[in-house]
mmCIF file of C-alpha atoms in Angstrom:
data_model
loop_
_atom_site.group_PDB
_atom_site.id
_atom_site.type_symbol
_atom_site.label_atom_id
_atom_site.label_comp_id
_atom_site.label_asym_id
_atom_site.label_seq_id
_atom_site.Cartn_x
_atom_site.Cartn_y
_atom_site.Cartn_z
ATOM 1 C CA UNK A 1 34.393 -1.151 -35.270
ATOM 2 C CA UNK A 2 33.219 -2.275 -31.792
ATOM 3 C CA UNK A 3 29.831 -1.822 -30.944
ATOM 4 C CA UNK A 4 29.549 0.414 -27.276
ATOM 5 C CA UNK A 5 26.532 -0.688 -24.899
ATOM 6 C CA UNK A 6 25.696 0.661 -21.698
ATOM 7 C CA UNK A 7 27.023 -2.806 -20.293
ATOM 8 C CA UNK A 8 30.374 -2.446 -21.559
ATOM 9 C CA UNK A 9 30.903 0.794 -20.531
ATOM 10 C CA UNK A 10 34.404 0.974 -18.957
ATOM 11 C CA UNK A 11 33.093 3.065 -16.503
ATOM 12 C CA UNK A 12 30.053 1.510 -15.519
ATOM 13 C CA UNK A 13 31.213 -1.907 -13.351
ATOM 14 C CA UNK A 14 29.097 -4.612 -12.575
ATOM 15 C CA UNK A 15 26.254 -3.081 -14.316
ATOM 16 C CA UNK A 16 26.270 -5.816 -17.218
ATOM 17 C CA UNK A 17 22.811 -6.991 -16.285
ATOM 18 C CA UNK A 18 20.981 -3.782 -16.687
ATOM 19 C CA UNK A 19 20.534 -3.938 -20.236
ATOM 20 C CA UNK A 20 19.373 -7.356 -20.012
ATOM 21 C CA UNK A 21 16.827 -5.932 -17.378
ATOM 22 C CA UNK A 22 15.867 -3.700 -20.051
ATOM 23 C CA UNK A 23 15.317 -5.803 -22.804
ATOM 24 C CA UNK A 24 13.263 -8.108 -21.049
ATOM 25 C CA UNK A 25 10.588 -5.108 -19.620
ATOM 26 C CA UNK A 26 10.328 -4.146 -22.800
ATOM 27 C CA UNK A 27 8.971 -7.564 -24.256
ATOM 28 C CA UNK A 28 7.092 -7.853 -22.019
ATOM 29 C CA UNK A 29 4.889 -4.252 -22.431
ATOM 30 C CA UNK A 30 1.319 -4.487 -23.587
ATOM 31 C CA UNK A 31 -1.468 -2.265 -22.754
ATOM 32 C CA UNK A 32 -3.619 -4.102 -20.649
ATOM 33 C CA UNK A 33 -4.694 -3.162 -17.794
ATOM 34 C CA UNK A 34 -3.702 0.721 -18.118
ATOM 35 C CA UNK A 35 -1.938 1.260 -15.039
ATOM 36 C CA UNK A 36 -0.130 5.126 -13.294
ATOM 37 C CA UNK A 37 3.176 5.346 -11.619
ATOM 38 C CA UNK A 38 3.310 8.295 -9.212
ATOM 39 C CA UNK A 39 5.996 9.231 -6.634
ATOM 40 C CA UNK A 40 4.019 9.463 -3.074
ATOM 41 C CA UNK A 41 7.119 11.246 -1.065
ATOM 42 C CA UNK A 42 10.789 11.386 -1.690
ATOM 43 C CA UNK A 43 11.490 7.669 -1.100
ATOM 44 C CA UNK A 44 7.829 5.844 -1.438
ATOM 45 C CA UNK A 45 6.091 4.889 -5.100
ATOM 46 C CA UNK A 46 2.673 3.757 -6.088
ATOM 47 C CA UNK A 47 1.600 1.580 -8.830
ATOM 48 C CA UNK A 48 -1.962 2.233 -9.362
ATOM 49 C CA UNK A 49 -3.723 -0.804 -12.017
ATOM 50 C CA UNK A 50 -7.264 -0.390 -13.070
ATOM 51 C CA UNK A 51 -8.471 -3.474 -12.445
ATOM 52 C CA UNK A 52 -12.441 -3.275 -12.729
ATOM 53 C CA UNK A 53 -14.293 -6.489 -12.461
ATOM 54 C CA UNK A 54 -11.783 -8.497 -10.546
ATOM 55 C CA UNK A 55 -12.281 -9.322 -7.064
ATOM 56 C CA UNK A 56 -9.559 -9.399 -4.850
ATOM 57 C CA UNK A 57 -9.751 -12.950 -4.814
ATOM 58 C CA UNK A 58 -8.965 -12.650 -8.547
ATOM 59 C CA UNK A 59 -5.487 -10.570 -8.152
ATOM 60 C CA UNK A 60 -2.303 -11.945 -7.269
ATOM 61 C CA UNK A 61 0.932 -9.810 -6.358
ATOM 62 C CA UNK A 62 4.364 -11.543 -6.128
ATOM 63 C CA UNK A 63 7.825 -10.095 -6.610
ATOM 64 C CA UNK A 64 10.125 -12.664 -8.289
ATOM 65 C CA UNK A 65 13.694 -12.079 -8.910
ATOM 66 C CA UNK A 66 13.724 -8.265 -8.694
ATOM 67 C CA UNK A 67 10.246 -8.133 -10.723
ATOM 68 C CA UNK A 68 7.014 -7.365 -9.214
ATOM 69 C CA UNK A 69 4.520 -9.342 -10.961
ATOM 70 C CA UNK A 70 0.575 -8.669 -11.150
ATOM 71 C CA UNK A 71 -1.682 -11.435 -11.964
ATOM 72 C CA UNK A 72 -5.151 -11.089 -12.939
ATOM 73 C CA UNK A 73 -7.514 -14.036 -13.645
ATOM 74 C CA UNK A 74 -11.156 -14.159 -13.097
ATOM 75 C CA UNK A 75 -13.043 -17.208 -12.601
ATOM 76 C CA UNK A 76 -15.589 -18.802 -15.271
ATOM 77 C CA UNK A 77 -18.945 -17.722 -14.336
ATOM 78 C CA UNK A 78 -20.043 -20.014 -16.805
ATOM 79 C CA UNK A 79 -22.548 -20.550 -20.017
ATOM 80 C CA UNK A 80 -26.032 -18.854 -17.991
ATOM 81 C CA UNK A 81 -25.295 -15.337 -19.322
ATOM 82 C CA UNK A 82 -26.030 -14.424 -22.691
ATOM 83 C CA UNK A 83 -24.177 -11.181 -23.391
ATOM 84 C CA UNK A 84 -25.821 -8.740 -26.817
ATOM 85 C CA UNK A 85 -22.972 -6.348 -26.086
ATOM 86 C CA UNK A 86 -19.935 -7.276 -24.142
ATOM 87 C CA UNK A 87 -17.319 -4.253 -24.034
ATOM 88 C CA UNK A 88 -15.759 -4.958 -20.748
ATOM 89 C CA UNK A 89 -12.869 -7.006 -20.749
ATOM 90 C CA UNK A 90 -12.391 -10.307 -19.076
ATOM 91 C CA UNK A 91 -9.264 -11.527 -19.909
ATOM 92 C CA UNK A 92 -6.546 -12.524 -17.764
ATOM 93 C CA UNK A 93 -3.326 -10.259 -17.323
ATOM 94 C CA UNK A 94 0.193 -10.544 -16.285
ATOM 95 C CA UNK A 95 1.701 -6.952 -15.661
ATOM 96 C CA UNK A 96 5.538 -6.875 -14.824
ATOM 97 C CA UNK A 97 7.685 -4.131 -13.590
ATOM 98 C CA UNK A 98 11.744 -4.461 -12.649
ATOM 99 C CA UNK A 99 12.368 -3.020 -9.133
ATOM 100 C CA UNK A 100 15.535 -1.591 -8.517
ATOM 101 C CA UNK A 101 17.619 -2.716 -5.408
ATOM 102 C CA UNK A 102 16.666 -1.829 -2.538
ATOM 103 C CA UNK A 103 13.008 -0.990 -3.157
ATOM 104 C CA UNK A 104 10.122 -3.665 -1.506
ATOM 105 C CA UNK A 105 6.056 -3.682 -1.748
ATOM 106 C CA UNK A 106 5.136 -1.620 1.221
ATOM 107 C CA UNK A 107 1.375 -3.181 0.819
ATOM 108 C CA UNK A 108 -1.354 -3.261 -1.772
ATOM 109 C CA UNK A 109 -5.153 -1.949 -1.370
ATOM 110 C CA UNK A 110 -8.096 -2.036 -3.760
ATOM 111 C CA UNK A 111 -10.819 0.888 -4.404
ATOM 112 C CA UNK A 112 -13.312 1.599 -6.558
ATOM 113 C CA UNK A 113 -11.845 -0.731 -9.038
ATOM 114 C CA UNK A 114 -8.375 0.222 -8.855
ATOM 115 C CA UNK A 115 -5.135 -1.684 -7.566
ATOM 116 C CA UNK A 116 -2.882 0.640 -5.423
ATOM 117 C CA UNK A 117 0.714 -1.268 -4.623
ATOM 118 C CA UNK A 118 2.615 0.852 -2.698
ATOM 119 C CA UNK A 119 6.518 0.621 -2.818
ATOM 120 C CA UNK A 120 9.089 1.987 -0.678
ATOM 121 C CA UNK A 121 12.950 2.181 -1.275
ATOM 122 C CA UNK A 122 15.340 1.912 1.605
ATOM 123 C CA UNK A 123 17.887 5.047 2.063
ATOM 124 C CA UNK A 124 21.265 3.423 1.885
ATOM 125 C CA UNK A 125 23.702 4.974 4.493
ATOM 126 C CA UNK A 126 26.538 6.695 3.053
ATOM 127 C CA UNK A 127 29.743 4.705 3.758
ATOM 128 C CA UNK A 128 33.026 6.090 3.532
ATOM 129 C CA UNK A 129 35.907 3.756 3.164
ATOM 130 C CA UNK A 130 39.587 4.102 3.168
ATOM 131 C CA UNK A 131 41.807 1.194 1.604
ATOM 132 C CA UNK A 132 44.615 0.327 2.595
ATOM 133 C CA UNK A 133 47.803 0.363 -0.114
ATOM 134 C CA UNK A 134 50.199 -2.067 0.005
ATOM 135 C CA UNK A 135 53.744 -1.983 -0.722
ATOM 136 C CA UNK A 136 54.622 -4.637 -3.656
#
């Protein structure tokens, strides 16, 4: 018995990468920093990362085959604080999500301790094409 996946689909050509593309998203899921996905209009995304305590100098975007990677690593402000509680997190993060083709960053803003990256994907035109049949 021969074991079906979505990559060997007769059907689905050329699409032999997507379940690698999933596989590797999903190793890489963790919870930290809690982050929303919400559709902004028909074509436009935003990734919204709650990112309290980093500066922007802290955060790094960068999109890296097809992946849009998040970076988050605040600097050591050293041995003069002496914490009796500590309950906010300062650890650095690495947040990675697969963008499809077609889709690019559109920008990135912070507020009030939250990182908006905004994400647009480009309408393809609809093509029509004829081809040509040759006679052996």
């Amino acid at each position: 018995m021969t074991k079906l996946t979505l990559g060997s689909h007769p059907f689905l050509l050329g699409f032999d990468q997507l379940e690698r593309l999933v596989e590797r998203t999903a190793k890489s899921e963790n919870g930290y920093p809690p982050f929303n996905i919400e559709q902004s209009a028909e074509n436009a995304y935003r990734i919204t990362l709650a990112v309290a305590g980093f500066g922007d100098e802290d955060l790094s975007i960068t999109v890296e085959d097809r992946q849009l990677i998040v970076r988050g690593k605040q600097a050591d402000p050293g041995d003069e604080r002496i914490f009796l509680h500590r309950g906010i997190a300062a650890r650095q993060f690495q947040k990675a999500f697969v963008l499809a083709d077609g889709v690019e960053v559109a920008g990135a803003t912070t507020e009030n301790g939250l990182l908006h990256v905004d994400l647009q994907r480009a309408v393809p035109e609809t093509i029509v094409q004829t081809i040509k049949i040759n006679k052996g």
